[in-house]
mmCIF file of C-alpha atoms in Angstrom:
data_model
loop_
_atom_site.group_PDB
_atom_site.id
_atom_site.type_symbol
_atom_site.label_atom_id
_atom_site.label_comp_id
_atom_site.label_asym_id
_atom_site.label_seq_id
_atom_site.Cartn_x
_atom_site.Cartn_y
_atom_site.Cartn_z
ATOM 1 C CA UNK A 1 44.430 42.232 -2.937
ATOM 2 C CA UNK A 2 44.645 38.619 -3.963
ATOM 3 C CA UNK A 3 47.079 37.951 -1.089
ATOM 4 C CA UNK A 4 44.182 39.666 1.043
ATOM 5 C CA UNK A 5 41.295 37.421 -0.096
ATOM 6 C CA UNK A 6 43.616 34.255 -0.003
ATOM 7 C CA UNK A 7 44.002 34.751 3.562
ATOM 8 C CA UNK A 8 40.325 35.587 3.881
ATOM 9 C CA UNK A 9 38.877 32.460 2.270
ATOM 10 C CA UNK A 10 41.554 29.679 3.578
ATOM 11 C CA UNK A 11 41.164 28.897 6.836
ATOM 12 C CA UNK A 12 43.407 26.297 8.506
ATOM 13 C CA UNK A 13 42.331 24.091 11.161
ATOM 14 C CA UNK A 14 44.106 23.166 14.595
ATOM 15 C CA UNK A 15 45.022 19.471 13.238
ATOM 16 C CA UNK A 16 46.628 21.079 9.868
ATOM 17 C CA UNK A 17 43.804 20.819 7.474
ATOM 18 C CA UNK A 18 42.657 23.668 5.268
ATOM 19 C CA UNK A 19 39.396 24.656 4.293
ATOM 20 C CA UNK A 20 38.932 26.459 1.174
ATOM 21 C CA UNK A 21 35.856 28.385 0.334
ATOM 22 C CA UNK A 22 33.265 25.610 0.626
ATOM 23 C CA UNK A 23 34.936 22.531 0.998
ATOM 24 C CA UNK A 24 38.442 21.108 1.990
ATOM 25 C CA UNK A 25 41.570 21.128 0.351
ATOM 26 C CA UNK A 26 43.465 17.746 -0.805
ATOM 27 C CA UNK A 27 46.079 17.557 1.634
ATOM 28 C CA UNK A 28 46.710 15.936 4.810
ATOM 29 C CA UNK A 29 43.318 14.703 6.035
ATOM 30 C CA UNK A 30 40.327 14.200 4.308
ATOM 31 C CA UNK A 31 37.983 13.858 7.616
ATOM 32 C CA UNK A 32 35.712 16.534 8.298
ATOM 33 C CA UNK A 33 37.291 18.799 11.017
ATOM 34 C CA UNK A 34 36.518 18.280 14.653
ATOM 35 C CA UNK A 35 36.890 21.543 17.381
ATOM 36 C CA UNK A 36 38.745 20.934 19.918
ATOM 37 C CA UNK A 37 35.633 22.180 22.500
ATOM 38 C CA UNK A 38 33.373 19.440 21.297
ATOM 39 C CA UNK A 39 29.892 19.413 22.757
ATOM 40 C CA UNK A 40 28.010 16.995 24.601
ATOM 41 C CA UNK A 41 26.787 14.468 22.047
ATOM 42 C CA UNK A 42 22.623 15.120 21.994
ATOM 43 C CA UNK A 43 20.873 11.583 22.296
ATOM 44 C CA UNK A 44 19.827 10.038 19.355
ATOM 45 C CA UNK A 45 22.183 12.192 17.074
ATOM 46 C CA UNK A 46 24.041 10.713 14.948
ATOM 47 C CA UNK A 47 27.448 11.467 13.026
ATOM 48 C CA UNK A 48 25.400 12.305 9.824
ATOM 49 C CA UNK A 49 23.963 14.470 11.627
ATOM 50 C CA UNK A 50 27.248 15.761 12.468
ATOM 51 C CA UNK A 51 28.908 16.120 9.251
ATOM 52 C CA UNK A 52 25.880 17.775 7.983
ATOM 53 C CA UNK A 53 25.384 20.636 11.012
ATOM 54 C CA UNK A 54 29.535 21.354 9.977
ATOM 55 C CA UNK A 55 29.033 21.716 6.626
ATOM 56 C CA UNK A 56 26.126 23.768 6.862
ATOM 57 C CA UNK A 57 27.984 25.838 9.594
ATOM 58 C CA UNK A 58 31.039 26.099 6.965
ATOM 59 C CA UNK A 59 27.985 27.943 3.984
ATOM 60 C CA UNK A 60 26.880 30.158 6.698
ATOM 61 C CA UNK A 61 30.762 31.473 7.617
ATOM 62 C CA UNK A 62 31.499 31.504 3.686
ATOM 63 C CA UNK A 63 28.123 33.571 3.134
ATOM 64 C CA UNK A 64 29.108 36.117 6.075
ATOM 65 C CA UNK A 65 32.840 36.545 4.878
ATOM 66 C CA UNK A 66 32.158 37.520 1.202
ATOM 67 C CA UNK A 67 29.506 39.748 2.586
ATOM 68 C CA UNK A 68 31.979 41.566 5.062
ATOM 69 C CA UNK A 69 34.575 41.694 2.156
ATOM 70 C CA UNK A 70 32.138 43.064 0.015
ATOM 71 C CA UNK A 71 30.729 45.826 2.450
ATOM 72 C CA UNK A 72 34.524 47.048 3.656
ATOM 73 C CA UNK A 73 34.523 47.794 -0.469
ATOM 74 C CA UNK A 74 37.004 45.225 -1.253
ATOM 75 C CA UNK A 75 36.997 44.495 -5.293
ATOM 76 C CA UNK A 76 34.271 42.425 -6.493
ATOM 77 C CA UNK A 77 36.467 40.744 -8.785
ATOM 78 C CA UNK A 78 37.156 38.044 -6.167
ATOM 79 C CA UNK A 79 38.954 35.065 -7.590
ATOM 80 C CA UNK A 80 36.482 31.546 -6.903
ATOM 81 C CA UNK A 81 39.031 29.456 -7.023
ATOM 82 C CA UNK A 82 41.504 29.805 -4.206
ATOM 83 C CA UNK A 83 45.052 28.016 -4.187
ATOM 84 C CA UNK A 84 46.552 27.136 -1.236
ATOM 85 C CA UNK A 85 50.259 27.912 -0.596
ATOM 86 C CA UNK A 86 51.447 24.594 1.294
ATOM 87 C CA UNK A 87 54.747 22.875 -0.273
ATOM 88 C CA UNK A 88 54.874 25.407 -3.185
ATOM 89 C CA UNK A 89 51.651 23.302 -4.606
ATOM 90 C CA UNK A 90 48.966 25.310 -5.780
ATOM 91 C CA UNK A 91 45.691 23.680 -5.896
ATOM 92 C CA UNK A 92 41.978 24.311 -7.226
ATOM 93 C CA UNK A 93 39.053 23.630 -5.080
ATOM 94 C CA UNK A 94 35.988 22.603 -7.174
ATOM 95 C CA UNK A 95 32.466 24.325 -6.154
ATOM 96 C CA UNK A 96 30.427 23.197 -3.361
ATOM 97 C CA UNK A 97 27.128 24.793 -4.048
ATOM 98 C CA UNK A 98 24.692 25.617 -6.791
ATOM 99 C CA UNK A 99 25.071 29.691 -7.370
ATOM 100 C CA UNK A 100 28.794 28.466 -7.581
ATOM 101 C CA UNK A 101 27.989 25.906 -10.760
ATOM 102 C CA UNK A 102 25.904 28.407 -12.346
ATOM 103 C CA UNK A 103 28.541 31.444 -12.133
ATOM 104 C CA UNK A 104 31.216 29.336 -13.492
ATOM 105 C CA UNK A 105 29.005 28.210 -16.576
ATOM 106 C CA UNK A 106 27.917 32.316 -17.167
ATOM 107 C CA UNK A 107 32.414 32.726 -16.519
ATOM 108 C CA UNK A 108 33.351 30.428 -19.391
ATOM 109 C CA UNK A 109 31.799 33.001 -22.254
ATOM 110 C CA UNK A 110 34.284 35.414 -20.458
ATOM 111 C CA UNK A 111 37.355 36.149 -21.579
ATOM 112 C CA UNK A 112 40.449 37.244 -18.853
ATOM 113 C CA UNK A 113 41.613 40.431 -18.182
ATOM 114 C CA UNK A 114 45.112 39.337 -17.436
ATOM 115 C CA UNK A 115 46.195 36.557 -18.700
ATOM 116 C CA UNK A 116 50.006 36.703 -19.063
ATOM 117 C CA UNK A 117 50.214 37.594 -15.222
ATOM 118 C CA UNK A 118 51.011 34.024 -13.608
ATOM 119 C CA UNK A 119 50.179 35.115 -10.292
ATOM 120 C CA UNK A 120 46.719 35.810 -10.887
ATOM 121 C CA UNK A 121 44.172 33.775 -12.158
ATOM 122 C CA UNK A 122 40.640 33.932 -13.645
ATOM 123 C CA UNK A 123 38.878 36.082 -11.619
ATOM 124 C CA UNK A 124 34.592 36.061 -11.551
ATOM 125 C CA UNK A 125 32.142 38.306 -10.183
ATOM 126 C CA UNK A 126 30.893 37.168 -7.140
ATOM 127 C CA UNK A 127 27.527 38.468 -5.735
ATOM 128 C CA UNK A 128 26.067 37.010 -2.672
ATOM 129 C CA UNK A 129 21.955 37.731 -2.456
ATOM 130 C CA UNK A 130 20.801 38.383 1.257
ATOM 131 C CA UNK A 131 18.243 35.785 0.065
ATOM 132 C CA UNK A 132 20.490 33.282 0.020
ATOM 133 C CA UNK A 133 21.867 34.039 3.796
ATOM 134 C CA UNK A 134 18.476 34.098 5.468
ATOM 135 C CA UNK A 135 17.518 30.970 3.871
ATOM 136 C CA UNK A 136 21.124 29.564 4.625
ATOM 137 C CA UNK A 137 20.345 30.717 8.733
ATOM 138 C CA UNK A 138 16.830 29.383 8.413
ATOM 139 C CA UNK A 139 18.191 25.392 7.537
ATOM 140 C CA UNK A 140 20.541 25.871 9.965
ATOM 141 C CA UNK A 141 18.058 27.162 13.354
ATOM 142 C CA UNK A 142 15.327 24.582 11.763
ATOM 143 C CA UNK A 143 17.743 21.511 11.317
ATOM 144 C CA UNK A 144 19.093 22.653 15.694
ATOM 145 C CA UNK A 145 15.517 22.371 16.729
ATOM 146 C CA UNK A 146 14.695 18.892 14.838
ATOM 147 C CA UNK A 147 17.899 18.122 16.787
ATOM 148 C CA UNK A 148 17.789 19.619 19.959
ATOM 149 C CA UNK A 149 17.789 17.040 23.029
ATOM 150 C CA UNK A 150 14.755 17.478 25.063
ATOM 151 C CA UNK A 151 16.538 18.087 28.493
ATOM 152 C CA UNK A 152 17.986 21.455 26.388
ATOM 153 C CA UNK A 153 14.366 22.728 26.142
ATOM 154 C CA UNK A 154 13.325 25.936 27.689
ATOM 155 C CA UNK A 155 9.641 25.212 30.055
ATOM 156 C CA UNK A 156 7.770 27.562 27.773
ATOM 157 C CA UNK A 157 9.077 25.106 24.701
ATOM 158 C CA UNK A 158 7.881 21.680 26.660
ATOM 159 C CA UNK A 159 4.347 23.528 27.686
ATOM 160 C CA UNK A 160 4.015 24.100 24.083
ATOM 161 C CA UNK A 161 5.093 20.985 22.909
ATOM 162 C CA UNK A 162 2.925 19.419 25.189
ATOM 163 C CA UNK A 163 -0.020 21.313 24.471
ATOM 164 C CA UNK A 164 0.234 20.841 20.963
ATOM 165 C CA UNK A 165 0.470 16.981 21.023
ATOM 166 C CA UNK A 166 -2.298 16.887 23.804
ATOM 167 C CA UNK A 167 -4.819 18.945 20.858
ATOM 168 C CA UNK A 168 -3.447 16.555 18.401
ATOM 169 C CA UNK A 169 -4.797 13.307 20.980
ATOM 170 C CA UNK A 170 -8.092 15.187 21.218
ATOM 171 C CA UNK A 171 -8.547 15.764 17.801
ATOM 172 C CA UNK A 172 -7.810 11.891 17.014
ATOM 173 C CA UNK A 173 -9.825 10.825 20.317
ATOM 174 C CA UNK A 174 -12.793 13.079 18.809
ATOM 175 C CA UNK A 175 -12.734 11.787 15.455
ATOM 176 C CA UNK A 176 -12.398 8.346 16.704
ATOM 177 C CA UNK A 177 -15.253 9.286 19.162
ATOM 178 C CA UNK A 178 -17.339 9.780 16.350
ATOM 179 C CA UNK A 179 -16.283 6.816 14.221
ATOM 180 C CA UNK A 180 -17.341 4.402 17.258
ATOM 181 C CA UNK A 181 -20.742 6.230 17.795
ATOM 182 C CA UNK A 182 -21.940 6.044 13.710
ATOM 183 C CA UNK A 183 -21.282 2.141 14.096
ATOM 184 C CA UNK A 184 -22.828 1.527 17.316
ATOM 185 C CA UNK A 185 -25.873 4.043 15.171
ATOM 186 C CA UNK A 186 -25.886 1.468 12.672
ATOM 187 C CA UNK A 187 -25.670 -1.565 14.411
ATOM 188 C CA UNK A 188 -28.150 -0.164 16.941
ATOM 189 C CA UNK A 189 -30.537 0.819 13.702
ATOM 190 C CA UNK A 190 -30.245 -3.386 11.679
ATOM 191 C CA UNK A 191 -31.185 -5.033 15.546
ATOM 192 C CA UNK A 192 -34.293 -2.638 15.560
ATOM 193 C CA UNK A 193 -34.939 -3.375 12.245
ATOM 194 C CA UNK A 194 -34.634 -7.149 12.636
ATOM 195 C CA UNK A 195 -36.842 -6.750 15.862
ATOM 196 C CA UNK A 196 -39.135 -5.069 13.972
ATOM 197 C CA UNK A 197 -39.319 -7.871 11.584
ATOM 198 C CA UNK A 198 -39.556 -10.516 13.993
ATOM 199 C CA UNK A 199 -42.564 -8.442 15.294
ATOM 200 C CA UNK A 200 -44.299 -8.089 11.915
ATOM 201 C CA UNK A 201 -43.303 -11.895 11.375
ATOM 202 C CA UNK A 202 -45.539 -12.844 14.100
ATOM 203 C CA UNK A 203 -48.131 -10.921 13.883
ATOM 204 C CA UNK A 204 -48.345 -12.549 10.411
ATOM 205 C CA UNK A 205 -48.230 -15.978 12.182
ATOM 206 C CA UNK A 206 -51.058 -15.137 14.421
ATOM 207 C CA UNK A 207 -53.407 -14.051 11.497
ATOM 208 C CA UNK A 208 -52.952 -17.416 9.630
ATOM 209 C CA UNK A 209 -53.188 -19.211 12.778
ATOM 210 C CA UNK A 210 -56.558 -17.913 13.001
ATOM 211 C CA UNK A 211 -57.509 -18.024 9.230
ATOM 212 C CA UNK A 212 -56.868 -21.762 9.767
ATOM 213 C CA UNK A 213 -58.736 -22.351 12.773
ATOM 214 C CA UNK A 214 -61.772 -20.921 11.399
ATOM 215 C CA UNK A 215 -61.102 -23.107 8.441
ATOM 216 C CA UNK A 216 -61.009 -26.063 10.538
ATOM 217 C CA UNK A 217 -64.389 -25.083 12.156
ATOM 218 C CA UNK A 218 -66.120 -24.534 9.042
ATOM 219 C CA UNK A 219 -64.750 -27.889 7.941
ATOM 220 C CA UNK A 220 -65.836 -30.106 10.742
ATOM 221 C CA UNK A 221 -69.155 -28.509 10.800
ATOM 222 C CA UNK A 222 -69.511 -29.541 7.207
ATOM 223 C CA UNK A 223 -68.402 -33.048 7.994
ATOM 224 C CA UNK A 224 -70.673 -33.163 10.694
ATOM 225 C CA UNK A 225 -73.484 -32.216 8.465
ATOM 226 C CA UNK A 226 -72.367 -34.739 5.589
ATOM 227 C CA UNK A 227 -72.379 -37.523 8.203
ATOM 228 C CA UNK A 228 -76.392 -36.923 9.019
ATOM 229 C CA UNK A 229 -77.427 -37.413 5.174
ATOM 230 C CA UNK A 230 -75.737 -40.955 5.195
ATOM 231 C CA UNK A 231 -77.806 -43.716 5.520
ATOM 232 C CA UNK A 232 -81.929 -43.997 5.112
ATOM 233 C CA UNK A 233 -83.666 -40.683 4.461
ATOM 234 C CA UNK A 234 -80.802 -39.243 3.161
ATOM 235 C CA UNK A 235 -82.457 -38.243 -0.281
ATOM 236 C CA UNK A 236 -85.383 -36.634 1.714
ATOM 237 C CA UNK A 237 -82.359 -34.436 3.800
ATOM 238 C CA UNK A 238 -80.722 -33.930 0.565
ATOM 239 C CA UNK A 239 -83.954 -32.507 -1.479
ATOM 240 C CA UNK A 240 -85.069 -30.383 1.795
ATOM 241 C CA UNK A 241 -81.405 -29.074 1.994
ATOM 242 C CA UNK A 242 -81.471 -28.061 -1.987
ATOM 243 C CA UNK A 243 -84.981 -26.500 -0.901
ATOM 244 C CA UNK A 244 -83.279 -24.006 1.507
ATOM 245 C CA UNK A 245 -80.646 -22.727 -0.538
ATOM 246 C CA UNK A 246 -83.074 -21.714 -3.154
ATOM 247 C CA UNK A 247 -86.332 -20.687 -1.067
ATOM 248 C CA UNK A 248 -84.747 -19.812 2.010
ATOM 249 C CA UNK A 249 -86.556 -21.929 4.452
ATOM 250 C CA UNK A 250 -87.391 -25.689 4.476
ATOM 251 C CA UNK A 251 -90.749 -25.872 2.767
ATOM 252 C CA UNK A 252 -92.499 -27.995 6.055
ATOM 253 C CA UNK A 253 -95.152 -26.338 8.347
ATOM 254 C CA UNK A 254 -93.606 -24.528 10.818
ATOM 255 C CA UNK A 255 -95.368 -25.797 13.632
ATOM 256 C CA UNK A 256 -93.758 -28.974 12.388
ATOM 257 C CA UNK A 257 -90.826 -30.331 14.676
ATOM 258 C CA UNK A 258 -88.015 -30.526 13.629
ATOM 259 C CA UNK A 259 -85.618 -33.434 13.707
ATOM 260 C CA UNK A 260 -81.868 -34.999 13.259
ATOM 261 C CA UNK A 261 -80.999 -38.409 12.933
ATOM 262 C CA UNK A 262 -77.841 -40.153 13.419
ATOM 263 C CA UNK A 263 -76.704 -43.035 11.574
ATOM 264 C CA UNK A 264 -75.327 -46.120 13.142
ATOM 265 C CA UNK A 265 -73.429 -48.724 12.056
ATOM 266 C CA UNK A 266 -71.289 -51.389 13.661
ATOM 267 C CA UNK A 267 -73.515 -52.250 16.240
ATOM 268 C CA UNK A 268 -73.868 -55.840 18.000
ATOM 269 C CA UNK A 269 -76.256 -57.917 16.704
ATOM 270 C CA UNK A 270 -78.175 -58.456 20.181
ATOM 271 C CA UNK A 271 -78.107 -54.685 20.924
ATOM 272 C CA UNK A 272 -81.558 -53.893 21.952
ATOM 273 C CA UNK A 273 -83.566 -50.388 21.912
ATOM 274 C CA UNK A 274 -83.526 -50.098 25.383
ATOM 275 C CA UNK A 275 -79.950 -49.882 25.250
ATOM 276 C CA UNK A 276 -79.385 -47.444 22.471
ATOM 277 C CA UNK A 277 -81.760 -45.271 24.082
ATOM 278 C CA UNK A 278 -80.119 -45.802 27.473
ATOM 279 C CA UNK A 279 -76.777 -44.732 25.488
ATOM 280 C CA UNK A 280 -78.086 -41.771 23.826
ATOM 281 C CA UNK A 281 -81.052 -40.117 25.817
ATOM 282 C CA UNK A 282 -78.878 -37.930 27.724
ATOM 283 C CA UNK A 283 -77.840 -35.876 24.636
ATOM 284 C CA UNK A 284 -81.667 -34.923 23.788
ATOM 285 C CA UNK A 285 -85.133 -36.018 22.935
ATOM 286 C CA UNK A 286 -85.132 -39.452 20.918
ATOM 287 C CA UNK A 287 -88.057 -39.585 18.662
ATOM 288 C CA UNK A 288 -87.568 -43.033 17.271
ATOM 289 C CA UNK A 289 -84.651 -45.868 17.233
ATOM 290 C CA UNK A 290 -84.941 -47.963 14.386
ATOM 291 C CA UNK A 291 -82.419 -51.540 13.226
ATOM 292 C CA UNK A 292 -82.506 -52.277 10.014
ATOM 293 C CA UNK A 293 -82.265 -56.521 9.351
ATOM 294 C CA UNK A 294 -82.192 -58.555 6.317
ATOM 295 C CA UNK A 295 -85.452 -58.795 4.372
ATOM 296 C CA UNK A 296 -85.095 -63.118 3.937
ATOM 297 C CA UNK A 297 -83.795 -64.068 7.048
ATOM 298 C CA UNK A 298 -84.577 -60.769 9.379
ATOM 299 C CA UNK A 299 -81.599 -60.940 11.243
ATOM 300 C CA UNK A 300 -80.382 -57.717 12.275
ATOM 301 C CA UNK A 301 -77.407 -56.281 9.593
ATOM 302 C CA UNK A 302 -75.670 -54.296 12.567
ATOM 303 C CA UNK A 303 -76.648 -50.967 11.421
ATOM 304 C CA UNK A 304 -79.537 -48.408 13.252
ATOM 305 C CA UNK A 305 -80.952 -44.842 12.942
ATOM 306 C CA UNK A 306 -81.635 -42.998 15.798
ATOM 307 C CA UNK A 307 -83.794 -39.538 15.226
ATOM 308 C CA UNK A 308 -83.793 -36.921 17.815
ATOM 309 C CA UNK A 309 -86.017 -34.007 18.037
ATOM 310 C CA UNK A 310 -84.828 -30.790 17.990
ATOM 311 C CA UNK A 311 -86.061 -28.345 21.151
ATOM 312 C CA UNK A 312 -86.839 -24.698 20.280
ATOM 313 C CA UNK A 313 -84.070 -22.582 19.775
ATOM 314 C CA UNK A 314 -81.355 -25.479 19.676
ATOM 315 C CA UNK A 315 -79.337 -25.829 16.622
ATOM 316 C CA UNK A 316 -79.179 -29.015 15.266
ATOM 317 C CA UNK A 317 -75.275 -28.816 14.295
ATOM 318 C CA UNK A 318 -74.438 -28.470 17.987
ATOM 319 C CA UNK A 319 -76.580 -31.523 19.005
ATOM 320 C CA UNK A 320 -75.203 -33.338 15.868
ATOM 321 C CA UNK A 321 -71.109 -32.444 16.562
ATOM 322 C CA UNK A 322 -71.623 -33.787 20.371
ATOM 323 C CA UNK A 323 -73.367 -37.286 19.644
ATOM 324 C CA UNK A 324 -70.655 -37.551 16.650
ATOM 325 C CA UNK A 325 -67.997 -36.582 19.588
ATOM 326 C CA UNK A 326 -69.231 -38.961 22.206
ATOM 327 C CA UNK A 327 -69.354 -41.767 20.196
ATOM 328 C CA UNK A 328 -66.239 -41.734 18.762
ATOM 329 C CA UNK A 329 -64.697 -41.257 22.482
ATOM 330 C CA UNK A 330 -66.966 -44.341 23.465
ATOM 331 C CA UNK A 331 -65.866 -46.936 20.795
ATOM 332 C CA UNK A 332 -62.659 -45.485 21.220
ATOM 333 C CA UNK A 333 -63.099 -47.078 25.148
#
């Protein structure tokens, strides 16, 4: 029976090496077997890829063989270490795989049953799980297909293929779809907000713009009214203006007419009235044009008031800013 499972365990290879159990023996070559039918080279394989579809090719042979010993009832006290007759050497193969490590640590506690026989050696039980073969058969079919060249492939296999890496493109175009569209969202959202801005910015602009025109017209219609109190008269103005803004009106008869007078100063001494009036008629009514001149020698000083009377329903601010306007233009002539 030993004989038996010798035989069945060793097998020899066409160039003269010997592979026992899992691995190969130490004699001749220490290569890993080549067939002599060697196929077509897939492209991109490489030898590690090689070496490592034999030697899982050599576990799945070793896993069927102990089961067909085992299920043609064959004693289950196979030896795991085979020797190999070559030369009248007998030599021990180490274990190749990890049920193999852990049945010779569990054999060492045992004790032989024959150990004055020479012949035979320690002999272990040996149990191979179906567990172990499927997984064995499932490397080996999932390391072909990582392998398998694609001019092999069936047209059902490239449909699929292609189908499934055409969902995987959409799936990355979609989410990258919807990457794009949230940033063009935001970047669309901070230019309306900055537009909106710029609107409200404005809008802001316009309203002080106008806050500080009607500043300015309230100031030069002040400064035209401080300009009529300078000069003679200008305590009667000044008590008749204090007179208003406590009684409400001026205090005079109202049949009285009312006037405005402008003061001048600068003027040539050998201006004449007729000349003033000439100048200044054409704005309104003048009442009365009047040069003032030095009390000892009664030369004129330069200086004149001219008092206009006010029609009904004028305002006297209005008549005041455009003889204040027109002058200024005229000297500036």
């Amino acid at each position: 029976m030993d004989r038996q499972i010798r035989n069945t365990n060793m097998a020899t290879w066409d160039d003269g090496s010997s592979l026992l159990g899992l691995g190969f023996s130490h004699s001749q070559r220490q290569d890993p077997p080549s067939n002599h039918k060697q196929k077509k080279q897939p492209i991109g394989e490489t030898s590690a890829d090689e070496l490592m579809k034999h030697h899982l090719q050599q576990c799945l042979d070793y896993h069927q063989e102990m089961v067909s010993i085992t299920s043609s009832g064959a004693s289950t006290d196979t030896p795991r270490f085979v020797s190999e007759t070559r030369g009248q050497q007998e030599t021990t193969e180490k274990p190749h795989s990890q049920n193999e490590f852990a049945d010779s640590r569990s054999a060492k506690n045992e004790t032989p049953q024959n150990t004055a026989d020479p012949v035979e050696e320690k002999a272990f039980d040996v149990q191979v799980p179906e567990d172990a073969i499927i997984k064995a058969k499932a490397i080996v079919q999932k390391f072909l297909l990582q392998t398998k060249n694609r001019d092999d492939m069936t047209p059902e296999e490239c449909r699929s293929r292609r189908l499934h890496w055409f969902q995987k493109e959409q799936e990355r175009y979609q989410k990258a779809l919807l990457k794009n569209l949230e940033y063009v969202a935001r970047k669309e959202e901070r230019r309306l907000q900055h537009q909106l801005a710029q609107i409200q910015q404005a809008k802001q602009i316009e309203t002080d713009m106008e806050k500080q025109h009607t500043f300015a017209l309230e100031k030069r219609k002040q400064m035209f009214s401080n300009m009529t109190k300078a000069g003679i008269g200008s305590t009667k103005r000044q008590k008749l203006e204090d007179h208003k803004r406590r009684k409400g009106h001026s205090g005079q008869d109202s049949h009285a007419h009312e006037t405005a007078a402008v003061y001048l100063s600068s003027l040539p001494r050998s201006i004449e009235e007729g000349t003033i009036r000439a100048m200044f008629e054409s704005y309104g009514t003048i009442r009365n044009v009047r040069f003032y001149r030095h009390k000892e020698t009664q030369e004129l000083k330069g200086d004149g008031l001219l008092v206009y009377q006010i029609r009904k329903g004028a305002s006297k601010s209005d008549l005041m800013e455009l003889v204040c306007m027109q002058v200024s233009v005229w000297w500036r002539k």
